[in-house]
Coordinates of C-alpha atoms in Angstrom, one line a residue:
Chain A
M142 CA -74.8 -105.7 -149.1
P143 CA -72.2 -103.7 -147.5
T144 CA -71.8 -104.7 -144.0
A145 CA -72.0 -102.0 -141.1
T146 CA -69.1 -101.5 -139.0
A147 CA -69.0 -99.9 -135.8
P148 CA -66.8 -96.8 -136.1
P149 CA -63.7 -97.2 -133.8
F150 CA -64.7 -96.4 -130.2
V151 CA -62.0 -93.9 -129.6
P152 CA -60.4 -92.2 -132.7
A153 CA -56.9 -93.1 -132.4
R154 CA -55.7 -89.6 -133.3
E155 CA -57.5 -88.1 -130.6
A156 CA -55.7 -89.8 -127.6
A157 CA -52.6 -91.2 -129.2
D158 CA -50.7 -87.8 -128.7
L159 CA -51.7 -87.6 -125.1
V160 CA -49.1 -88.4 -122.5
P161 CA -49.5 -89.2 -119.0
N162 CA -49.4 -85.7 -117.3
L163 CA -49.6 -86.0 -113.9
T164 CA -46.6 -86.0 -111.4
G165 CA -48.5 -87.4 -108.6
L166 CA -51.4 -86.8 -106.1
A167 CA -51.1 -84.2 -103.5
C168 CA -53.1 -83.7 -100.4
R169 CA -55.2 -80.6 -100.4
E170 CA -54.5 -80.3 -96.4
C171 CA -51.0 -80.9 -95.7
G172 CA -49.4 -81.1 -99.2
E173 CA -47.9 -84.5 -98.8
V174 CA -47.6 -86.2 -102.3
E175 CA -48.3 -89.8 -103.3
E176 CA -47.9 -91.6 -106.5
V177 CA -50.6 -91.7 -109.0
G178 CA -53.1 -94.6 -108.3
L179 CA -56.4 -95.8 -106.8
S180 CA -55.9 -93.5 -103.9
H181 CA -58.3 -90.5 -102.6
V182 CA -57.1 -90.0 -99.0
C183 CA -53.8 -88.9 -97.8
G184 CA -51.8 -91.7 -96.1
F185 CA -50.4 -89.1 -93.9
C186 CA -53.2 -86.8 -92.5
F187 CA -56.2 -88.3 -93.8
G188 CA -57.0 -85.4 -96.1
P189 CA -58.4 -85.3 -99.6
L190 CA -56.1 -85.9 -102.4
E191 CA -55.9 -83.9 -105.8
V192 CA -54.1 -84.4 -108.7
V193 CA -50.7 -82.7 -109.6
Y194 CA -50.2 -81.8 -113.1
D195 CA -46.9 -81.8 -115.0
T196 CA -47.2 -78.2 -115.6
D197 CA -43.8 -77.9 -117.5
A198 CA -44.9 -80.9 -120.0
I199 CA -48.5 -79.5 -120.6
S200 CA -47.2 -75.9 -121.0
A201 CA -44.9 -77.3 -123.9
V202 CA -47.9 -78.5 -125.8
V203 CA -50.9 -76.9 -125.1
S204 CA -52.4 -74.1 -127.2
R205 CA -55.6 -72.7 -128.6
E206 CA -54.8 -74.2 -131.8
R207 CA -54.2 -77.5 -130.4
I208 CA -57.5 -77.6 -128.6
E209 CA -59.3 -76.2 -131.3
A210 CA -58.2 -79.0 -133.6
G211 CA -59.4 -81.7 -131.0
P212 CA -62.3 -83.8 -131.1
P213 CA -65.8 -82.1 -130.7
S214 CA -66.0 -83.2 -127.1
L215 CA -64.4 -82.5 -123.6
W216 CA -61.6 -84.6 -124.7
R217 CA -60.2 -81.8 -126.9
Y218 CA -58.9 -80.2 -123.2
G219 CA -57.2 -83.8 -122.9
D220 CA -54.0 -82.2 -121.9
L221 CA -55.4 -80.4 -119.1
L222 CA -57.3 -83.5 -117.7
P223 CA -55.7 -86.3 -115.6
T224 CA -54.6 -88.3 -118.5
L225 CA -53.2 -91.8 -117.0
S226 CA -52.7 -93.4 -120.2
S227 CA -52.1 -92.6 -124.0
D228 CA -53.6 -96.0 -125.0
P229 CA -56.7 -95.1 -126.9
S230 CA -58.6 -98.2 -125.5
H231 CA -58.7 -96.9 -122.1
R232 CA -60.7 -94.0 -123.2
V233 CA -64.4 -94.1 -122.1
D234 CA -66.1 -91.6 -124.3
L235 CA -69.8 -91.1 -125.2
Q236 CA -69.0 -87.9 -126.7
T237 CA -69.7 -85.9 -123.9
G238 CA -69.1 -81.9 -123.6
L239 CA -68.7 -79.1 -126.0
T240 CA -72.4 -78.7 -125.2
P241 CA -74.0 -75.4 -126.2
L242 CA -73.2 -72.1 -124.7
R243 CA -76.7 -70.4 -125.5
P244 CA -77.4 -66.7 -125.5
A245 CA -80.2 -66.2 -123.2
P246 CA -81.5 -62.7 -124.2
R247 CA -85.3 -63.3 -123.1
L248 CA -84.2 -64.5 -119.7
A249 CA -81.9 -61.9 -119.3
E250 CA -84.3 -59.2 -119.9
R251 CA -86.8 -60.8 -117.4
L252 CA -83.8 -60.9 -114.8
G253 CA -82.8 -57.5 -115.9
L254 CA -79.3 -58.4 -117.1
S255 CA -77.6 -57.0 -120.1
E256 CA -75.8 -60.3 -121.2
L257 CA -76.5 -63.7 -120.1
W258 CA -75.3 -67.2 -121.3
L259 CA -76.8 -70.6 -120.6
K260 CA -74.3 -73.5 -120.3
D261 CA -76.6 -76.2 -121.4
D262 CA -75.4 -79.3 -120.1
T263 CA -79.1 -80.7 -120.5
V264 CA -78.0 -82.1 -123.7
N265 CA -75.0 -84.5 -122.5
P266 CA -75.3 -88.2 -123.5
S267 CA -77.1 -89.2 -120.2
G268 CA -78.7 -85.7 -119.7
S269 CA -76.5 -84.1 -117.3
F270 CA -73.1 -82.7 -116.5
K271 CA -72.3 -86.0 -114.7
D272 CA -71.1 -87.4 -118.1
R273 CA -68.2 -84.9 -117.8
V274 CA -66.9 -86.4 -114.7
V275 CA -67.8 -90.0 -115.4
T276 CA -65.7 -90.1 -118.7
V277 CA -62.9 -88.9 -116.9
A278 CA -63.2 -91.4 -113.7
L279 CA -63.9 -94.4 -116.1
S280 CA -60.9 -93.6 -118.3
A281 CA -58.7 -93.2 -115.3
G282 CA -60.0 -96.5 -113.9
R283 CA -59.3 -98.4 -116.9
A284 CA -55.9 -97.4 -117.3
L285 CA -55.4 -98.2 -113.5
G286 CA -57.0 -101.8 -114.3
I287 CA -60.3 -101.2 -112.8
E288 CA -62.8 -103.8 -114.0
T289 CA -66.0 -103.0 -112.1
F290 CA -67.2 -99.5 -111.4
A291 CA -69.7 -98.0 -109.0
C292 CA -70.8 -94.9 -107.4
A293 CA -73.0 -93.3 -104.8
S294 CA -75.6 -90.9 -106.7
T295 CA -78.4 -88.6 -106.1
G296 CA -79.6 -89.8 -109.6
N297 CA -77.5 -88.1 -112.3
L298 CA -74.3 -89.7 -111.6
G299 CA -75.9 -93.1 -111.4
N300 CA -77.4 -92.7 -115.1
S301 CA -74.1 -91.5 -116.5
V302 CA -72.0 -94.4 -114.7
S303 CA -74.7 -97.0 -115.7
A304 CA -74.6 -95.5 -119.3
H305 CA -70.7 -95.5 -119.5
A306 CA -70.4 -98.9 -118.2
A307 CA -72.7 -100.5 -120.5
A308 CA -70.9 -98.8 -123.4
I309 CA -67.9 -100.9 -122.5
G310 CA -69.7 -103.8 -120.9
A311 CA -68.3 -103.4 -117.6
P312 CA -70.1 -104.5 -114.4
A313 CA -71.6 -101.5 -112.5
Y314 CA -73.0 -101.0 -109.3
V315 CA -75.1 -98.0 -108.6
F316 CA -76.1 -96.8 -105.2
I317 CA -79.1 -94.4 -104.7
P318 CA -81.5 -93.3 -102.2
A319 CA -84.7 -95.5 -102.3
D320 CA -87.0 -92.7 -102.9
L321 CA -85.5 -91.0 -105.9
E322 CA -87.6 -89.5 -108.8
T323 CA -88.7 -92.3 -111.1
G324 CA -87.0 -90.9 -114.2
K325 CA -83.8 -91.0 -112.5
V326 CA -84.2 -94.5 -111.2
L327 CA -85.1 -95.9 -114.5
G328 CA -82.6 -93.9 -116.2
S329 CA -80.2 -95.9 -114.5
A330 CA -81.8 -99.3 -114.7
V331 CA -82.4 -99.3 -118.3
H332 CA -78.4 -99.7 -118.9
G333 CA -78.5 -102.8 -116.7
P334 CA -76.2 -101.9 -113.9
N335 CA -76.7 -103.7 -110.2
L336 CA -78.9 -100.8 -109.0
V337 CA -78.9 -100.7 -105.3
T338 CA -81.4 -98.6 -103.7
V339 CA -80.7 -97.7 -100.0
R340 CA -83.2 -96.8 -97.2
G341 CA -81.7 -93.7 -96.5
N342 CA -80.7 -90.1 -97.9
Y343 CA -77.7 -89.6 -100.1
D344 CA -75.6 -88.9 -97.1
D345 CA -76.3 -92.3 -95.7
V346 CA -75.6 -93.9 -99.3
N347 CA -72.5 -91.9 -99.4
R348 CA -71.3 -93.3 -96.1
L349 CA -72.3 -96.8 -97.1
C350 CA -70.3 -96.6 -100.4
A351 CA -67.1 -95.1 -98.6
E352 CA -67.2 -98.3 -96.7
V353 CA -68.0 -100.6 -99.7
A354 CA -65.4 -99.1 -101.5
D355 CA -62.8 -99.9 -98.7
D356 CA -64.1 -103.4 -98.7
T357 CA -64.5 -104.3 -102.5
G358 CA -61.8 -102.5 -104.1
W359 CA -64.5 -101.4 -107.0
G360 CA -63.7 -98.3 -108.7
F361 CA -66.4 -95.8 -107.1
V362 CA -65.9 -92.8 -109.6
N363 CA -66.9 -90.4 -106.7
V364 CA -65.0 -92.0 -103.9
N365 CA -61.7 -93.9 -104.7
L366 CA -61.6 -92.4 -108.2
R367 CA -62.7 -89.0 -107.1
T368 CA -59.3 -87.5 -107.4
Y369 CA -59.7 -87.8 -111.3
Y370 CA -63.5 -87.8 -111.5
A371 CA -63.6 -84.1 -110.1
E372 CA -61.5 -82.9 -112.6
G373 CA -63.8 -83.5 -115.3
S374 CA -66.0 -80.5 -114.2
K375 CA -63.2 -78.1 -115.1
T376 CA -64.3 -78.4 -118.9
I377 CA -67.6 -76.5 -118.2
G378 CA -65.1 -73.6 -117.2
F379 CA -62.8 -74.4 -120.3
E380 CA -65.8 -74.6 -122.6
I381 CA -67.3 -71.4 -121.2
A382 CA -64.2 -69.6 -122.2
E383 CA -63.6 -71.1 -125.4
Q384 CA -67.2 -70.5 -126.7
L385 CA -66.9 -67.0 -125.7
G386 CA -64.0 -66.5 -128.0
W387 CA -61.2 -67.4 -125.7
R388 CA -62.5 -64.8 -122.9
F389 CA -63.6 -64.9 -119.6
P390 CA -67.2 -64.1 -118.7
D391 CA -67.6 -61.6 -115.7
H392 CA -69.6 -63.9 -113.4
V393 CA -70.6 -67.5 -113.4
V394 CA -73.5 -68.9 -111.4
A395 CA -73.5 -72.8 -110.7
P396 CA -75.7 -75.1 -108.4
I397 CA -74.0 -76.6 -105.3
A398 CA -74.3 -80.0 -103.9
S399 CA -71.0 -81.1 -102.8
G400 CA -69.6 -77.9 -103.8
A401 CA -67.2 -79.5 -106.4
M402 CA -68.3 -78.2 -109.6
M403 CA -68.1 -74.7 -108.6
V404 CA -64.5 -75.3 -107.4
K405 CA -63.4 -76.7 -110.4
I406 CA -65.2 -74.1 -112.6
D407 CA -63.0 -71.5 -111.0
K408 CA -59.9 -73.9 -111.2
A409 CA -60.3 -74.2 -114.9
F410 CA -60.4 -70.5 -115.4
R411 CA -57.2 -70.1 -113.3
E412 CA -55.5 -72.9 -115.4
L413 CA -56.4 -71.2 -118.6
A414 CA -55.0 -68.0 -117.4
S415 CA -51.6 -69.7 -116.2
Y416 CA -51.0 -71.4 -119.4
G417 CA -51.8 -68.2 -121.2
L418 CA -54.7 -69.4 -123.0
V419 CA -57.1 -66.4 -121.9
D420 CA -56.2 -63.0 -120.9
G421 CA -58.2 -60.7 -118.5
D422 CA -59.7 -60.7 -115.1
L423 CA -60.7 -63.9 -113.6
P424 CA -64.4 -64.4 -113.1
R425 CA -66.5 -64.2 -110.0
V426 CA -68.2 -67.5 -109.3
S427 CA -71.2 -67.9 -107.4
G428 CA -73.2 -70.7 -106.0
G429 CA -76.8 -71.7 -105.5
Q430 CA -78.5 -74.1 -103.2
A431 CA -82.2 -75.1 -102.3
T432 CA -83.2 -73.8 -98.8
G433 CA -84.2 -77.2 -97.7
C434 CA -80.2 -78.3 -98.0
S435 CA -78.3 -75.1 -97.9
P436 CA -75.3 -75.8 -95.5
V437 CA -72.8 -74.1 -97.8
A438 CA -75.0 -70.9 -98.2
E439 CA -75.7 -71.0 -94.6
A440 CA -72.1 -70.7 -93.8
F441 CA -71.7 -68.2 -96.2
A442 CA -74.4 -66.2 -94.5
R443 CA -72.5 -66.5 -91.4
G444 CA -69.3 -65.5 -92.8
S445 CA -67.9 -68.7 -91.9
F446 CA -65.7 -71.5 -93.7
D447 CA -67.4 -73.9 -91.2
V448 CA -70.3 -76.2 -92.9
R449 CA -72.8 -77.5 -90.5
P450 CA -74.2 -80.5 -91.7
Q451 CA -78.1 -80.4 -92.4
K452 CA -80.8 -83.3 -93.1
P453 CA -81.9 -82.3 -96.7
D454 CA -85.7 -81.6 -97.3
T455 CA -86.0 -80.1 -100.7
I456 CA -87.4 -81.0 -104.3
A457 CA -84.0 -80.5 -105.7
R458 CA -82.8 -83.9 -105.1
S459 CA -79.7 -83.9 -107.1
L460 CA -78.4 -81.2 -104.8
A461 CA -79.8 -82.9 -101.5
I462 CA -76.1 -83.6 -99.8
G463 CA -76.3 -82.5 -96.5
N464 CA -72.6 -83.1 -95.7
P465 CA -70.8 -81.6 -98.7
A466 CA -67.4 -82.6 -98.9
D467 CA -66.3 -79.5 -100.9
G468 CA -68.3 -77.0 -99.1
Y469 CA -65.3 -75.4 -97.6
Y470 CA -63.6 -75.2 -100.9
A471 CA -66.5 -73.5 -102.6
L472 CA -66.6 -71.0 -99.7
K473 CA -63.1 -70.3 -100.4
V474 CA -63.7 -69.8 -104.0
A475 CA -66.7 -67.3 -103.4
D476 CA -64.6 -65.6 -101.0
R477 CA -61.5 -65.3 -103.5
T478 CA -63.5 -64.3 -106.5
G479 CA -66.0 -61.8 -104.9
G480 CA -68.8 -64.4 -105.7
A481 CA -71.8 -65.3 -103.4
I482 CA -73.6 -68.5 -102.4
G483 CA -77.5 -68.3 -101.9
H484 CA -80.5 -70.3 -101.4
V485 CA -84.0 -70.4 -102.5
P486 CA -87.1 -72.2 -101.5
D487 CA -88.8 -74.9 -103.5
D488 CA -91.6 -72.7 -104.8
E489 CA -88.9 -70.5 -106.5
I490 CA -87.2 -73.5 -107.7
I491 CA -90.3 -74.8 -109.9
A492 CA -90.6 -71.2 -110.9
G493 CA -87.2 -70.9 -112.0
I494 CA -87.6 -74.0 -114.2
R495 CA -90.6 -72.6 -115.7
L496 CA -89.0 -69.3 -116.3
L497 CA -86.0 -71.0 -118.0
A498 CA -88.3 -73.2 -120.1
E499 CA -90.7 -70.2 -121.1
T500 CA -88.1 -67.6 -121.9
E501 CA -85.3 -69.9 -123.4
G502 CA -86.8 -73.2 -124.4
V503 CA -84.3 -75.1 -122.3
F504 CA -86.0 -77.6 -119.9
A505 CA -83.8 -78.2 -116.9
E506 CA -84.2 -80.5 -113.9
T507 CA -84.5 -79.4 -110.3
A508 CA -80.9 -78.1 -110.1
G509 CA -81.6 -75.8 -112.9
G510 CA -84.5 -74.2 -111.3
V511 CA -82.0 -73.7 -108.3
T512 CA -79.5 -72.2 -110.3
V513 CA -81.9 -69.6 -112.2
A514 CA -83.7 -68.7 -109.0
N515 CA -80.7 -68.0 -107.4
L516 CA -79.3 -66.0 -110.3
K517 CA -82.7 -63.9 -110.2
R518 CA -82.3 -63.2 -106.4
M519 CA -78.6 -62.1 -106.7
V520 CA -79.3 -59.9 -109.5
E521 CA -82.4 -58.3 -107.5
A522 CA -80.0 -57.8 -104.7
G523 CA -77.2 -56.2 -106.6
T524 CA -74.8 -59.0 -105.9
I525 CA -74.5 -59.5 -109.7
G526 CA -74.1 -56.4 -111.4
R527 CA -76.5 -55.9 -114.4
D528 CA -73.9 -55.3 -116.8
E529 CA -71.6 -58.3 -116.0
R530 CA -71.3 -60.6 -118.6
T531 CA -73.1 -63.7 -116.8
V532 CA -73.1 -67.4 -117.3
A533 CA -75.6 -69.8 -115.8
V534 CA -74.7 -73.6 -115.4
I535 CA -77.9 -75.4 -116.4
S536 CA -76.5 -78.8 -115.2
G537 CA -79.3 -81.6 -116.1
N538 CA -82.2 -82.6 -118.1
G539 CA -86.0 -81.6 -116.7
Y540 CA -87.2 -85.0 -118.4
K541 CA -85.6 -86.5 -115.4
T542 CA -87.5 -84.8 -112.9
V543 CA -91.0 -84.3 -114.3
E544 CA -92.5 -84.7 -110.9
A545 CA -91.3 -81.5 -109.8
I546 CA -93.5 -79.3 -112.2
A547 CA -96.4 -81.9 -112.5
D548 CA -98.8 -80.0 -110.5
D549 CA -97.9 -76.7 -111.9
V550 CA -98.3 -77.3 -115.7
G551 CA -100.2 -79.2 -118.1
P552 CA -102.6 -79.2 -121.0
S553 CA -104.3 -76.2 -122.0
F554 CA -107.4 -77.7 -123.7
E555 CA -109.1 -81.0 -123.7
V556 CA -110.9 -81.3 -127.1
S557 CA -113.0 -84.0 -129.1
P558 CA -111.2 -84.3 -132.5
S559 CA -113.5 -81.7 -133.9
L560 CA -112.8 -78.2 -135.5
D561 CA -115.9 -76.8 -134.0
D562 CA -115.2 -78.0 -130.5
F563 CA -111.6 -76.7 -130.6
L564 CA -112.9 -73.3 -132.1
A565 CA -115.3 -72.9 -129.3
Q566 CA -113.2 -73.7 -126.6
L567 CA -110.5 -71.4 -128.2
S568 CA -113.0 -68.3 -128.0
Chain B
M208 CA -66.5 -103.4 -76.1
P209 CA -67.3 -100.9 -79.0
T210 CA -65.9 -101.9 -82.4
V211 CA -64.3 -99.1 -84.3
R212 CA -63.9 -99.8 -88.2
I213 CA -60.6 -98.5 -89.6
P214 CA -60.6 -97.3 -93.2
T215 CA -57.8 -98.7 -95.7
P216 CA -55.7 -95.6 -95.3
L217 CA -55.4 -95.7 -91.8
R218 CA -55.0 -99.4 -91.4
K219 CA -51.2 -99.1 -91.5
L220 CA -51.5 -97.8 -88.0
T221 CA -53.3 -100.9 -86.7
D222 CA -51.4 -103.5 -88.2
G223 CA -53.5 -104.1 -91.1
E224 CA -56.6 -104.6 -88.8
S225 CA -60.0 -103.6 -90.3
Q226 CA -61.7 -103.5 -87.0
V227 CA -60.5 -103.0 -83.5
A228 CA -62.2 -103.2 -80.3
V229 CA -61.9 -100.2 -77.9
A230 CA -62.9 -99.4 -74.5
G231 CA -65.2 -96.0 -73.8
S232 CA -68.5 -95.0 -73.0
D233 CA -68.3 -92.0 -75.2
L234 CA -66.8 -91.2 -78.4
R235 CA -64.2 -88.8 -77.2
T236 CA -62.9 -91.8 -74.6
V237 CA -63.0 -94.3 -77.6
V238 CA -60.9 -92.0 -79.9
G239 CA -58.3 -91.2 -77.0
N240 CA -57.9 -95.1 -76.1
L241 CA -57.7 -95.7 -79.9
G242 CA -54.8 -93.2 -80.1
D243 CA -53.2 -94.9 -77.1
A244 CA -53.3 -98.3 -78.7
H245 CA -52.1 -97.3 -82.4
P246 CA -50.2 -94.2 -81.9
G247 CA -50.9 -91.7 -84.8
L248 CA -54.5 -92.4 -85.2
R249 CA -55.8 -89.6 -82.8
E250 CA -54.0 -87.1 -84.8
R251 CA -55.8 -88.4 -88.1
I252 CA -59.0 -88.1 -86.3
L253 CA -58.8 -84.8 -84.3
D254 CA -57.0 -81.5 -84.8
D255 CA -54.7 -79.7 -82.6
S256 CA -57.8 -78.3 -80.5
G257 CA -59.1 -81.7 -79.9
E258 CA -61.9 -81.2 -82.2
L259 CA -63.0 -83.6 -85.0
R260 CA -60.9 -82.7 -88.4
R261 CA -63.0 -80.9 -90.9
F262 CA -62.4 -83.6 -93.5
V263 CA -63.3 -86.6 -91.2
N264 CA -66.8 -88.1 -90.6
V265 CA -67.5 -90.2 -87.8
F266 CA -70.5 -92.3 -87.3
V267 CA -71.9 -94.2 -84.3
R268 CA -74.6 -96.5 -84.8
D269 CA -74.7 -95.5 -88.7
E270 CA -75.4 -92.0 -87.8
D271 CA -73.2 -88.8 -88.1
I272 CA -71.9 -87.6 -84.8
R273 CA -72.4 -84.1 -85.9
F274 CA -76.3 -84.8 -85.7
Q275 CA -75.8 -86.4 -82.3
D276 CA -73.6 -85.1 -79.6
G277 CA -70.3 -84.8 -81.3
L278 CA -67.4 -86.2 -79.4
D279 CA -69.6 -86.3 -76.5
T280 CA -71.7 -88.9 -78.3
P281 CA -72.4 -92.1 -75.8
V282 CA -71.1 -95.2 -77.1
A283 CA -72.5 -98.6 -76.0
E284 CA -70.9 -101.8 -75.5
D285 CA -72.2 -103.3 -78.7
D286 CA -71.9 -100.2 -80.9
T287 CA -70.0 -99.6 -84.2
V288 CA -68.0 -96.6 -84.5
S289 CA -67.1 -96.0 -88.4
I290 CA -64.4 -93.4 -89.5
V291 CA -65.1 -92.3 -93.0
P292 CA -63.1 -89.7 -95.1
A293 CA -65.1 -86.8 -96.3
V294 CA -64.6 -87.3 -100.0
A295 CA -67.6 -88.3 -102.0
G296 CA -70.2 -86.1 -103.2
G297 CA -72.5 -84.7 -106.2
A298 CA -72.3 -81.3 -107.9

């Protein structure tokens, strides 16, 4: 009998030729540069840190051909991600990314757009875009010698950290609000992490985790590993451009919680342009929130960059961050690219989920409903031109948040196992 | 006196102390006294105009001061003040 052999966790070819490509960590506020390490806050001014790439080294190797010859996952863009180690054993990869960029003609027609695409991140390994940031964060964390991983989560991130930690046998601590959707709670618990439910909202969880990270030294992917973690969202932008045939779209619409995804998609486009991988005008980037948690949209409506925290109250739990850390930077992106940031009430979120599912066969969680509903409003308002080649980022899977639609959809018939009964009801 | 929790990046300004006791009955006074006792701390928390810096969150009794009275938030003798960088978050 042949004995099954597990494939190598990370094919050596895919990682061995990558080199550490960072020169340091720079403060986004004062510009002070620190050494690469487990650090997320500027030691000089207390501002947030961001990775600094060795652009000369990257320019010398990166090309469309090299990317296309890479693995069928987001690690094909490894040259453009914070690679702390060329040791393949440090890579933590569940084959995330290179998700479909689906043409959406039926939804486009309903919305009045001539060309619409869906970046479908519902099909990532744990069902959301969070796998992108987690594979980058855990790989960096392993290279830094971190043994225990953790996160503050609205659900999707917890699912992803739990799954990735399980796959490498690492202990995990996942902190979530106690009242999350069942699918998101169980979607973490099934992987066997230490699941900590906190009696409070996400912002309370977030604050607690900032202090726990300080106290324990665990690798919190979105706290002390955030500098690396956030870069993973750039791969949404990289993939959109490659999948459009190394072209930019005209407009991208993304959901906003902290604002980091929108910021990193824009950064991806600018990097592709700077390395000469894509020509043409940079896309407009817009964001959507739920009315019940809309601090960034509220600031945009005021024409201000001053984000005022809110107490969230919306069914879009994955976006319910009342004090968004990257809200300021998201507003800057919208301002610079000519994008917009809107918000929609919960009934439109549900309608957006249904419209997407009924026209394109994609079942999104509430954040996807937020994106579609905001897209609809932006087209109606003329914010998005009807001839703009538009991409909507669908960031999470609808099976995680079935509660949102439970009162709105259901069986059409209930019949006995009898042809006569069924035909009678059909007529 | 109220207790102020100092996050790791700022502990070099408090001789490594993770908590310090600081007098004051409102947050503005507490931050001022904190800065007097530990030079450099005030500038990390407040901007040039004396307002809370955009990327710094301060909590009194585990509640964000932006939902209370900002720097005028009252601080009782047995209260804890937490200083937390605004770095975590979701999508």
